[in-house]
């Protein structure tokens, strides 16, 4: 038995199909005619685009437009004038072959993204390497492994699967995926979940331990892979698979049901999204709103800033689709750790403590912040939009942002343009400073949304992308729990809504504590909503008070985790 990282839940039983991609050997060659080489490069890009369009269209038809957005992101990269221009400049300036120029430019971008430590940036690194390889294969006449026509009952075993490879998988034939590399939030993992194929990733050395055709059982929920299992083990996991399918079917019963605890406390279950197309999944899983719209995705994977009109249209689409349900939109959260070339940002030595988010926006009011705020205000005429300010550390920052909103309201009034007059402006509580000053902030802001990913990082002084200190990174750490409870108490005292948009909002170990603390809104991945609703409706907040008191009495993360695991087991 081997253990890796759970990437897509479910049980897979079948025979191993070992997928090994051709290792491309890229050499630097001097080219006599750079202009002819540029034409050759452009032809390869054109072919790569055509192949990707076919794949994206097929994925949209089989799975849905949201999943196809991943490949549409690849199309944006292929069409990026800035990126492709850099490659052509190297071909012309150094008189080198296209394959080498692509390797040079794409690796530079991918390495930059990968070094940022942010999960979303890791995805960008994978996407960049994917399009790099695809262009090079076209140029070199190398065919990709065709995994669209595997036999029924196949379990793919590979070093890694790119998004474009994963998108071609037929889920009626493939019952599982095992890879040496990858993470839970990679685009390949996202696609595996969308295709409902169990997957275990980050299983080091698995290619050396599995032979083509061997029997495999994998548990995507636990991250377990068993090679050549005994018949009794196969039968055990076959029963688990039936139970998993049954449980998933039962969750559908929670669609349309209110999110109310046994003692009558109503909370909101909403979703985190990154682009307008994500709303489809929010509606599919009966989300009660959007708790976090990460607007930085509108600014990425392009060569120039989105216009005010483009932003307005994106916000309007989401507001209209949610039909009056709350839509919390976070203003631009970029900085030294999220590099956008056309913004002209200098690299910070310590990006997480540097020039980012509200600090950047208030410094770039005219060309960046005001257009976004104006677009948000105009879009608010079509729904229940709320504006959220990220990375706030002091009251002055919030007041300055709020003053800009009021200034723009007057501007729209003078022009006779409609907007939501009582639009709420709140803050994302994700810094120790905001948490410590929550009682002061609560008197002025319209709502709180706790961002546990960064709040944990800043409270514990832990880089969440650094494996060597990851043991310190947990929202169940007593210091983080005290911070969360304090923020909720301050918000409740002043009568404002307090939500949570970090990953912890869907954690079964944390949900009972958040209910006991009095959290109003839980925002999570859309696919986690129904399970969270099932859990919440089974609890009584009155009964959870004693559980929370006991959990808060512990001094270590392990003690809290062990206690909550035992509580869940007995529930």
Coordinates of C-alpha atoms in Angstrom, one line a residue:
X1 CA 0.0 0.0 0.0
X2 CA 1.2 3.5 -0.9
X3 CA -0.1 6.8 0.3
X4 CA -0.2 10.1 -1.7
X5 CA -2.4 13.2 -1.8
X6 CA -6.1 12.9 -2.2
X7 CA -7.0 14.9 -5.3
X8 CA -10.4 13.6 -6.3
X9 CA -12.7 11.6 -4.1
X10 CA -14.0 8.1 -4.9
X11 CA -12.8 4.5 -5.3
X12 CA -11.1 3.3 -8.4
X13 CA -10.6 -0.4 -9.2
X14 CA -8.9 -1.5 -12.5
X15 CA -5.7 -2.3 -14.4
X16 CA -2.7 0.0 -14.6
X17 CA -2.1 1.8 -17.9
X18 CA 1.4 3.4 -17.6
X19 CA 1.5 6.7 -19.5
X20 CA 5.0 8.1 -20.2
X21 CA 5.3 11.2 -22.4
X22 CA 8.3 11.5 -24.8
X23 CA 11.1 13.4 -23.1
X24 CA 11.8 16.3 -25.4
X25 CA 15.4 17.2 -25.9
X26 CA 15.6 20.9 -26.7
X27 CA 18.8 22.1 -28.3
X28 CA 19.9 25.6 -29.1
X29 CA 20.5 25.9 -32.8
X30 CA 21.6 28.9 -34.9
X31 CA 19.1 29.9 -37.6
X32 CA 20.2 31.5 -40.9
X33 CA 16.9 33.0 -41.6
X34 CA 15.1 34.3 -38.4
X35 CA 12.1 35.7 -40.4
X36 CA 11.4 32.3 -41.9
X37 CA 11.8 30.8 -38.4
X38 CA 9.2 33.2 -37.0
X39 CA 6.8 32.1 -39.7
X40 CA 7.5 28.5 -38.7
X41 CA 6.8 29.4 -35.1
X42 CA 3.6 31.2 -35.9
X43 CA 2.3 28.2 -37.9
X44 CA 3.0 26.0 -34.8
X45 CA 1.1 28.3 -32.6
X46 CA -1.8 28.3 -35.0
X47 CA -1.9 24.5 -35.0
X48 CA -1.7 24.4 -31.2
X49 CA -4.6 26.8 -30.9
X50 CA -6.7 24.8 -33.3
X51 CA -6.0 21.6 -31.4
X52 CA -6.8 23.3 -28.1
X53 CA -10.1 24.7 -29.4
X54 CA -11.2 21.2 -30.4
X55 CA -10.3 19.9 -27.0
X56 CA -12.1 22.8 -25.2
X57 CA -15.2 22.4 -27.3
X58 CA -15.3 18.7 -26.6
X59 CA -14.8 19.2 -22.8
X60 CA -17.5 21.9 -22.7
X61 CA -20.0 19.5 -24.3
X62 CA -19.1 16.4 -22.2
X63 CA -18.5 18.1 -18.8
X64 CA -19.5 21.8 -18.9
X65 CA -18.3 25.3 -19.8
X66 CA -16.7 25.9 -16.4
X67 CA -14.2 23.1 -16.9
X68 CA -13.5 24.2 -20.5
X69 CA -12.5 27.6 -19.1
X70 CA -9.2 25.9 -18.1
X71 CA -8.4 25.2 -21.7
X72 CA -9.7 28.6 -22.7
X73 CA -7.1 30.0 -20.4
X74 CA -4.5 28.2 -22.5
X75 CA -6.0 29.8 -25.6
X76 CA -5.5 33.2 -24.0
X77 CA -1.8 32.3 -23.4
X78 CA -1.4 31.3 -27.0
X79 CA -3.0 34.6 -28.1
X80 CA -1.0 36.7 -25.6
X81 CA 0.8 39.3 -27.8
X82 CA 3.3 40.0 -25.0
X83 CA 4.2 36.4 -24.4
X84 CA 4.4 35.4 -28.0
X85 CA 6.2 38.6 -28.9
X86 CA 8.9 37.8 -26.3
X87 CA 9.5 34.4 -28.0
X88 CA 9.7 36.0 -31.5
X89 CA 12.1 38.6 -30.2
X90 CA 14.5 35.9 -29.0
X91 CA 14.2 34.1 -32.4
X92 CA 15.0 37.3 -34.2
X93 CA 17.5 38.8 -31.8
X94 CA 19.6 35.7 -31.1
X95 CA 18.9 33.9 -34.4
X96 CA 17.9 30.7 -32.6
X97 CA 15.4 28.0 -33.3
X98 CA 11.8 28.3 -32.1
X99 CA 12.0 25.3 -29.8
X100 CA 14.8 26.9 -27.8
X101 CA 13.1 30.3 -27.7
X102 CA 9.9 28.8 -26.4
X103 CA 11.9 26.8 -23.7
X104 CA 13.7 30.0 -22.6
X105 CA 10.6 32.3 -22.3
X106 CA 8.0 29.8 -21.0
X107 CA 10.4 28.3 -18.4
X108 CA 11.2 31.8 -17.1
X109 CA 7.5 32.5 -16.6
X110 CA 6.7 29.1 -15.2
X111 CA 9.6 29.3 -12.7
X112 CA 8.4 32.8 -11.6
X113 CA 4.9 31.5 -11.0
X114 CA 6.1 28.4 -9.2
X115 CA 8.3 30.4 -6.9
X116 CA 5.5 32.5 -5.6
X117 CA 4.2 29.8 -3.2
X118 CA 0.6 30.6 -4.0
X119 CA -1.5 27.7 -5.1
X120 CA -3.2 29.7 -7.9
X121 CA 0.2 30.7 -9.2
X122 CA 1.3 27.0 -9.2
X123 CA -1.6 26.4 -11.5
X124 CA -0.3 29.1 -13.8
X125 CA 3.1 27.5 -13.8
X126 CA 1.6 24.2 -14.9
X127 CA -0.4 25.8 -17.6
X128 CA 2.7 27.6 -18.9
X129 CA 4.6 24.4 -19.1
X130 CA 1.7 22.6 -20.8
X131 CA 1.5 25.2 -23.6
X132 CA 5.3 25.2 -23.9
X133 CA 5.3 21.4 -24.5
X134 CA 2.4 21.5 -26.9
X135 CA 4.1 24.1 -29.2
X136 CA 7.4 22.3 -29.1
X137 CA 5.7 18.9 -30.0
X138 CA 4.1 20.5 -33.1
X139 CA 7.4 22.0 -34.2
X140 CA 9.2 18.7 -33.6
X141 CA 6.5 16.5 -35.1
X142 CA 6.1 14.5 -31.9
X143 CA 2.6 13.1 -31.2
X144 CA 1.1 13.3 -27.7
X145 CA 0.0 10.2 -25.9
X146 CA -3.6 9.5 -26.9
X147 CA -5.5 8.7 -23.6
X148 CA -8.9 9.3 -25.1
X149 CA -9.3 5.7 -26.3
X150 CA -8.1 3.5 -23.3
X151 CA -9.9 0.2 -22.5
X152 CA -12.6 0.1 -19.9
X153 CA -11.4 -0.3 -16.3
X154 CA -8.1 1.6 -16.9
X155 CA -6.3 3.3 -14.1
X156 CA -3.8 5.8 -15.5
X157 CA -0.4 5.9 -13.8
X158 CA 1.9 8.8 -14.9
X159 CA 4.6 11.1 -13.7
X160 CA 2.1 14.0 -14.2
X161 CA -0.9 14.8 -16.3
X162 CA -1.2 18.2 -17.9
X163 CA -4.6 19.8 -18.1
X164 CA -4.8 19.2 -21.9
X165 CA -4.1 15.5 -21.3
X166 CA -6.6 15.2 -18.5
X167 CA -9.3 16.9 -20.6
X168 CA -9.1 14.1 -23.2
X169 CA -9.9 11.3 -20.7
X170 CA -13.1 9.3 -21.2
X171 CA -14.5 8.8 -17.6
X172 CA -16.5 5.8 -18.8
X173 CA -13.2 4.0 -19.5
X174 CA -10.9 5.4 -16.9
X175 CA -11.7 4.5 -13.3
X176 CA -8.7 6.2 -11.6
X177 CA -5.7 8.4 -11.9
X178 CA -2.3 8.1 -10.1
X179 CA 0.5 10.5 -10.6
X180 CA 4.0 11.2 -9.1
X181 CA 3.6 14.9 -9.2
X182 CA 0.7 17.4 -8.8
X183 CA -1.4 18.8 -6.0
X184 CA -5.0 19.0 -4.9
X185 CA -5.5 22.4 -6.4
X186 CA -3.8 21.8 -9.8
X187 CA -5.9 22.1 -12.9
X188 CA -5.5 18.4 -13.6
X189 CA -7.0 17.6 -10.2
X190 CA -9.8 20.1 -10.8
X191 CA -10.6 18.4 -14.1
X192 CA -10.4 14.9 -12.5
X193 CA -13.0 16.1 -9.9
X194 CA -15.2 17.6 -12.6
X195 CA -15.0 14.3 -14.6
X196 CA -15.7 12.4 -11.3
X197 CA -12.6 10.3 -11.7
X198 CA -10.9 9.3 -8.4
X199 CA -7.3 10.5 -8.2
X200 CA -4.3 10.3 -6.0
X201 CA -1.4 12.6 -6.7
X202 CA 2.1 13.4 -5.3
X203 CA 2.9 9.7 -4.9
X204 CA 6.7 9.7 -5.2
X205 CA 8.3 6.9 -7.2
X206 CA 5.0 5.2 -8.2
X207 CA 6.2 4.6 -11.8
X208 CA 9.0 2.4 -10.4
X209 CA 6.5 0.4 -8.4
X210 CA 3.8 -0.3 -11.0
X211 CA 3.9 -2.4 -14.1
X212 CA 1.5 -2.1 -17.1
X213 CA -1.5 -4.3 -16.6
X214 CA -1.2 -4.8 -12.9
X215 CA -4.4 -4.7 -10.7
X216 CA -4.8 -1.5 -8.8
X217 CA -7.2 -0.2 -6.1
X218 CA -7.1 3.4 -5.2
X219 CA -9.0 5.5 -2.7
X220 CA -9.1 9.1 -3.9
X221 CA -10.7 10.2 -0.6
X222 CA -7.8 8.9 1.6
X223 CA -5.0 9.1 -0.9
X224 CA -4.3 5.4 -0.8
X225 CA -3.1 3.2 -3.7
X226 CA -2.8 -0.6 -3.5
X227 CA -1.0 -2.6 -6.2
X228 CA -2.0 -6.2 -6.8
X229 CA -4.5 -6.3 -4.0
X230 CA -5.9 -9.6 -2.7
X231 CA -9.4 -10.6 -3.7
X232 CA -10.7 -9.7 -0.2
X233 CA -9.3 -6.2 -0.5
X234 CA -10.9 -5.8 -3.9
X235 CA -14.2 -6.8 -2.5
X236 CA -13.8 -4.4 0.5
X237 CA -13.1 -1.5 -1.8
X238 CA -15.9 -2.5 -4.2
X239 CA -18.3 -2.2 -1.2
X240 CA -16.7 1.2 -0.3
X241 CA -17.3 2.4 -3.9
X242 CA -21.0 1.5 -3.7
X243 CA -21.3 3.3 -0.4
X244 CA -19.5 6.4 -1.8
X245 CA -21.9 6.5 -4.8
X246 CA -24.9 6.1 -2.5
X247 CA -23.7 8.9 -0.2
X248 CA -23.1 11.2 -3.1
X249 CA -26.6 10.6 -4.4
X250 CA -28.0 11.3 -0.9
X251 CA -26.4 14.7 -0.9
X252 CA -28.6 15.7 -3.8
X253 CA -31.5 15.6 -1.3
X254 CA -30.1 18.8 0.3
X255 CA -30.6 20.8 -2.9
X256 CA -33.4 23.3 -2.1
X257 CA -33.3 22.8 1.6
X258 CA -32.6 25.7 3.9
X259 CA -29.3 25.8 5.8
X260 CA -30.7 25.8 9.3
X261 CA -29.3 24.1 12.4
X262 CA -31.5 21.8 14.6
X263 CA -32.2 24.6 17.0
X264 CA -33.3 27.0 14.2
X265 CA -30.2 29.1 13.5
X266 CA -30.0 30.0 9.8
X267 CA -26.6 30.5 8.2
X268 CA -25.7 31.2 4.6
X269 CA -23.8 28.7 2.4
X270 CA -22.1 30.6 -0.4
X271 CA -19.3 29.9 -2.9
X272 CA -15.9 31.2 -3.9
X273 CA -15.5 31.9 -7.6
X274 CA -12.7 33.3 -9.9
X275 CA -14.7 34.1 -13.0
X276 CA -18.3 34.6 -14.3
X277 CA -18.4 31.0 -15.7
X278 CA -18.0 29.6 -12.2
X279 CA -21.5 30.8 -11.3
X280 CA -22.9 27.7 -13.1
X281 CA -21.5 25.4 -10.5
X282 CA -22.7 27.7 -7.7
X283 CA -26.3 27.3 -9.0
X284 CA -25.8 23.6 -9.7
X285 CA -24.9 23.0 -6.0
X286 CA -27.6 25.3 -4.7
X287 CA -25.3 28.0 -3.4
X288 CA -27.0 30.8 -1.5
X289 CA -24.8 33.5 -3.0
X290 CA -21.2 34.2 -3.8
X291 CA -19.0 34.9 -0.8
X292 CA -15.8 35.7 -2.7
X293 CA -15.3 36.7 -6.3
X294 CA -11.5 36.9 -6.8
X295 CA -11.3 39.7 -9.4
X296 CA -7.5 39.2 -10.1
X297 CA -8.4 36.4 -12.5
X298 CA -9.9 39.1 -14.8
X299 CA -6.5 40.7 -14.9
X300 CA -4.3 37.6 -15.4
X301 CA -3.4 35.7 -18.6
X302 CA -3.6 38.8 -20.8
X303 CA -1.3 41.4 -22.1
X304 CA -3.2 44.5 -21.0
X305 CA -5.5 45.5 -18.2
X306 CA -9.2 44.8 -18.6
X307 CA -11.2 47.9 -19.5
X308 CA -13.8 49.3 -17.2
X309 CA -16.5 48.0 -19.6
X310 CA -15.0 44.5 -19.6
X311 CA -15.0 44.5 -15.8
X312 CA -18.5 45.9 -15.6
X313 CA -19.8 43.1 -17.9
X314 CA -18.1 40.4 -15.8
X315 CA -19.6 41.7 -12.5
X316 CA -23.0 42.3 -14.1
X317 CA -23.1 38.7 -15.4
X318 CA -22.5 37.3 -11.9
X319 CA -24.9 39.6 -10.2
X320 CA -27.7 38.9 -12.7
X321 CA -27.1 35.1 -12.6
X322 CA -27.4 35.1 -8.8
X323 CA -30.8 36.9 -9.1
X324 CA -30.7 39.0 -5.9
X325 CA -28.6 36.6 -3.8
X326 CA -25.6 38.3 -2.2
X327 CA -22.4 38.6 -4.3
X328 CA -19.3 39.7 -2.4
X329 CA -16.7 40.9 -4.9
X330 CA -13.1 41.4 -3.6
X331 CA -11.3 44.3 -5.2
X332 CA -8.0 43.6 -6.9
X333 CA -5.6 41.6 -4.8
X334 CA -2.3 41.5 -6.7
X335 CA 1.2 42.5 -5.7
X336 CA 4.8 41.3 -5.6
X337 CA 3.7 37.7 -5.3
X338 CA 1.3 37.8 -8.2
X339 CA 3.2 39.1 -11.1
X340 CA 1.3 40.8 -13.9
X341 CA 3.8 42.1 -16.4
X342 CA 1.8 45.0 -17.9
X343 CA 1.2 46.4 -14.3
X344 CA 5.0 47.2 -14.1
X345 CA 5.3 45.9 -10.5
X346 CA 8.8 45.6 -9.1
X347 CA 9.7 42.3 -7.5
X348 CA 9.4 42.6 -3.7
X349 CA 12.0 40.9 -1.6
X350 CA 9.2 39.8 0.8
X351 CA 6.1 39.8 -1.4
X352 CA 3.6 38.7 1.3
X353 CA 4.6 41.8 3.4
X354 CA 5.0 44.1 0.5
X355 CA 3.3 46.3 -2.1
X356 CA 0.1 44.4 -2.8
X357 CA -3.8 44.4 -2.6
X358 CA -5.2 47.6 -1.1
X359 CA -1.8 49.1 -0.7
X360 CA -1.3 48.9 -4.5
X361 CA -4.8 50.0 -5.4
X362 CA -4.8 53.1 -3.2
X363 CA -1.5 54.0 -4.9
X364 CA -3.0 53.5 -8.4
X365 CA -6.4 55.1 -7.9
X366 CA -6.9 56.7 -11.3
X367 CA -5.8 54.0 -13.7
X368 CA -6.6 50.9 -11.6
X369 CA -8.8 51.3 -8.5
X370 CA -11.4 53.9 -9.6
X371 CA -12.3 52.1 -12.8
X372 CA -12.8 48.9 -10.9
X373 CA -14.9 50.5 -8.2
X374 CA -17.0 52.4 -10.8
X375 CA -17.6 49.1 -12.7
X376 CA -18.7 47.5 -9.4
X377 CA -21.1 50.3 -8.6
X378 CA -22.7 50.2 -12.1
X379 CA -23.0 46.4 -12.0
X380 CA -24.7 46.6 -8.6
X381 CA -27.8 47.9 -10.3
X382 CA -28.3 44.3 -11.5
X383 CA -28.1 42.5 -8.2
X384 CA -27.0 42.4 -4.6
X385 CA -23.3 43.2 -5.0
X386 CA -21.2 43.9 -1.9
X387 CA -17.6 45.3 -2.2
X388 CA -14.8 43.7 -0.1
X389 CA -11.5 45.3 0.5
X390 CA -8.6 42.9 0.9
X391 CA -5.4 42.9 3.0
X392 CA -6.5 45.7 5.3
X393 CA -4.2 46.5 8.2
X394 CA -5.4 49.9 9.4
X395 CA -8.6 51.9 9.6
X396 CA -7.1 54.6 7.3
X397 CA -7.0 52.1 4.4
X398 CA -10.7 51.2 4.7
X399 CA -11.7 54.9 5.1
X400 CA -9.8 55.9 2.0
X401 CA -11.4 53.1 0.0
X402 CA -14.9 53.9 1.3
X403 CA -14.3 57.6 0.5
X404 CA -13.5 56.7 -3.1
X405 CA -16.8 54.7 -3.3
X406 CA -18.7 57.7 -2.0
X407 CA -16.9 60.0 -4.5
X408 CA -17.8 57.7 -7.4
X409 CA -21.4 57.5 -6.2
X410 CA -21.8 61.3 -6.6
X411 CA -20.2 61.1 -10.0
X412 CA -22.7 58.5 -11.1
X413 CA -25.6 60.5 -9.6
X414 CA -24.6 63.5 -11.6
X415 CA -24.6 61.4 -14.8
X416 CA -27.9 59.8 -13.9
X417 CA -26.4 56.3 -13.9
X418 CA -28.1 53.7 -11.7
X419 CA -26.4 51.7 -8.9
X420 CA -27.3 50.1 -5.6
X421 CA -27.5 53.2 -3.3
X422 CA -27.0 51.2 -0.1
X423 CA -24.2 49.0 -1.4
X424 CA -22.2 47.5 1.4
X425 CA -18.4 47.9 1.7
X426 CA -16.7 45.5 4.0
X427 CA -13.2 44.1 4.6
X428 CA -11.4 40.8 4.4
X429 CA -10.0 40.0 7.8
X430 CA -6.7 38.2 6.9
X431 CA -4.1 40.0 8.9
X432 CA -3.2 39.9 12.6
X433 CA -3.7 43.7 12.7
X434 CA -7.2 43.6 11.4
X435 CA -8.1 40.8 13.8
X436 CA -6.7 42.6 16.8
X437 CA -8.5 45.8 15.8
X438 CA -11.8 44.0 14.9
X439 CA -13.7 45.8 17.6
X440 CA -12.8 49.1 16.0
X441 CA -13.3 48.0 12.4
X442 CA -16.7 46.6 13.3
X443 CA -18.0 50.0 14.2
X444 CA -17.3 51.3 10.6
X445 CA -17.4 48.5 8.1
X446 CA -20.5 46.9 6.7
X447 CA -19.3 43.3 7.0
X448 CA -16.4 41.0 7.8
X449 CA -15.2 38.1 5.8
X450 CA -12.4 36.1 7.4
X451 CA -9.7 34.8 5.0
X452 CA -8.3 31.9 7.0
X453 CA -5.5 31.1 4.5
X454 CA -3.7 34.3 5.0
X455 CA -4.9 34.9 8.6
X456 CA -3.3 31.6 9.5
X457 CA -0.1 32.5 7.6
X458 CA 0.3 35.9 9.2
X459 CA -0.7 34.8 12.7
X460 CA 1.7 31.9 12.7
X461 CA 4.5 33.6 10.7
X462 CA 4.4 30.7 8.3
X463 CA 4.9 30.7 4.5
X464 CA 2.0 28.4 3.5
X465 CA 3.9 27.4 0.4
X466 CA 6.9 26.1 2.3
X467 CA 6.7 22.4 3.1
X468 CA 9.4 22.6 5.8
X469 CA 7.2 24.7 8.0
X470 CA 3.8 23.4 6.9
X471 CA 3.3 21.5 10.2
X472 CA 2.7 25.0 11.8
X473 CA 0.0 25.9 9.2
X474 CA -3.4 24.9 10.6
X475 CA -6.6 26.9 11.2
X476 CA -7.1 24.6 14.2
X477 CA -4.0 26.1 15.9
X478 CA -5.3 27.7 19.2
X479 CA -3.9 31.1 18.3
X480 CA -5.7 31.1 15.0
X481 CA -8.9 29.8 16.6
X482 CA -8.8 32.6 19.2
X483 CA -8.3 35.1 16.4
X484 CA -11.3 33.8 14.5
X485 CA -13.5 33.7 17.6
X486 CA -12.5 37.3 18.5
X487 CA -13.4 38.6 15.0
X488 CA -16.8 36.9 15.0
X489 CA -17.6 38.2 18.5
X490 CA -16.7 41.8 17.5
X491 CA -18.8 41.6 14.4
X492 CA -21.8 40.1 16.2
X493 CA -21.6 42.8 18.9
X494 CA -21.9 45.6 16.3
X495 CA -24.6 43.7 14.4
X496 CA -22.7 43.2 11.2
X497 CA -22.5 40.0 9.1
X498 CA -19.4 37.9 9.7
X499 CA -18.5 35.4 7.0
X500 CA -15.5 33.2 6.2
X501 CA -14.1 32.7 2.7
X502 CA -11.0 30.6 3.5
X503 CA -10.7 26.9 2.9
X504 CA -11.5 26.3 6.6
X505 CA -15.1 27.2 6.0
X506 CA -15.8 23.7 4.6
X507 CA -13.6 21.8 7.0
X508 CA -15.7 19.2 8.9
X509 CA -13.5 19.6 11.9
X510 CA -13.9 23.4 12.0
X511 CA -17.6 23.8 11.1
X512 CA -18.9 22.8 14.6
X513 CA -16.6 25.4 16.2
X514 CA -17.6 28.1 13.7
X515 CA -21.3 27.5 14.4
X516 CA -20.7 27.7 18.1
X517 CA -18.7 31.0 17.7
X518 CA -21.7 32.5 15.7
X519 CA -20.4 32.7 12.1
X520 CA -23.1 33.9 9.8
X521 CA -21.8 32.9 6.4
X522 CA -19.7 30.0 5.1
X523 CA -18.0 30.5 1.7
X524 CA -16.3 27.5 0.0
X525 CA -15.8 25.6 -3.3
X526 CA -19.3 25.1 -4.9
X527 CA -18.8 21.3 -4.8
X528 CA -18.5 21.4 -1.0
X529 CA -21.8 23.2 -0.3
X530 CA -24.1 20.2 -0.1
X531 CA -21.9 18.2 2.3
X532 CA -21.5 21.3 4.5
X533 CA -25.3 21.8 4.5
X534 CA -25.8 18.2 5.6
X535 CA -23.3 18.7 8.5
X536 CA -24.8 22.0 9.6
X537 CA -28.4 20.9 9.6
X538 CA -27.4 18.0 11.9
X539 CA -26.0 20.2 14.6
X540 CA -27.5 22.3 17.4
X541 CA -25.6 25.5 18.2
X542 CA -26.6 25.3 21.8
X543 CA -25.2 21.8 22.2
X544 CA -22.0 22.9 20.3
X545 CA -21.2 25.6 23.0
X546 CA -19.7 23.0 25.3
X547 CA -17.7 21.4 22.4
X548 CA -16.3 24.8 21.6
X549 CA -15.4 25.6 25.2
X550 CA -13.5 22.3 25.5
X551 CA -11.7 22.8 22.2
X552 CA -10.6 26.3 23.2
X553 CA -9.2 25.0 26.4
X554 CA -6.4 23.0 24.6
X555 CA -2.9 24.4 24.2
X556 CA -1.8 22.6 21.0
X557 CA -3.0 22.1 17.5
X558 CA -2.8 18.3 17.9
X559 CA -5.0 18.3 21.0
X560 CA -7.6 20.4 19.2
X561 CA -7.5 18.1 16.1
X562 CA -7.7 14.9 18.2
X563 CA -10.6 16.2 20.2
X564 CA -12.6 17.4 17.1
X565 CA -11.9 14.1 15.3
X566 CA -13.3 12.2 18.3
X567 CA -16.3 14.5 18.5
X568 CA -17.0 13.9 14.7
X569 CA -16.6 10.2 15.2
X570 CA -19.2 10.1 18.0
X571 CA -21.6 12.5 16.3

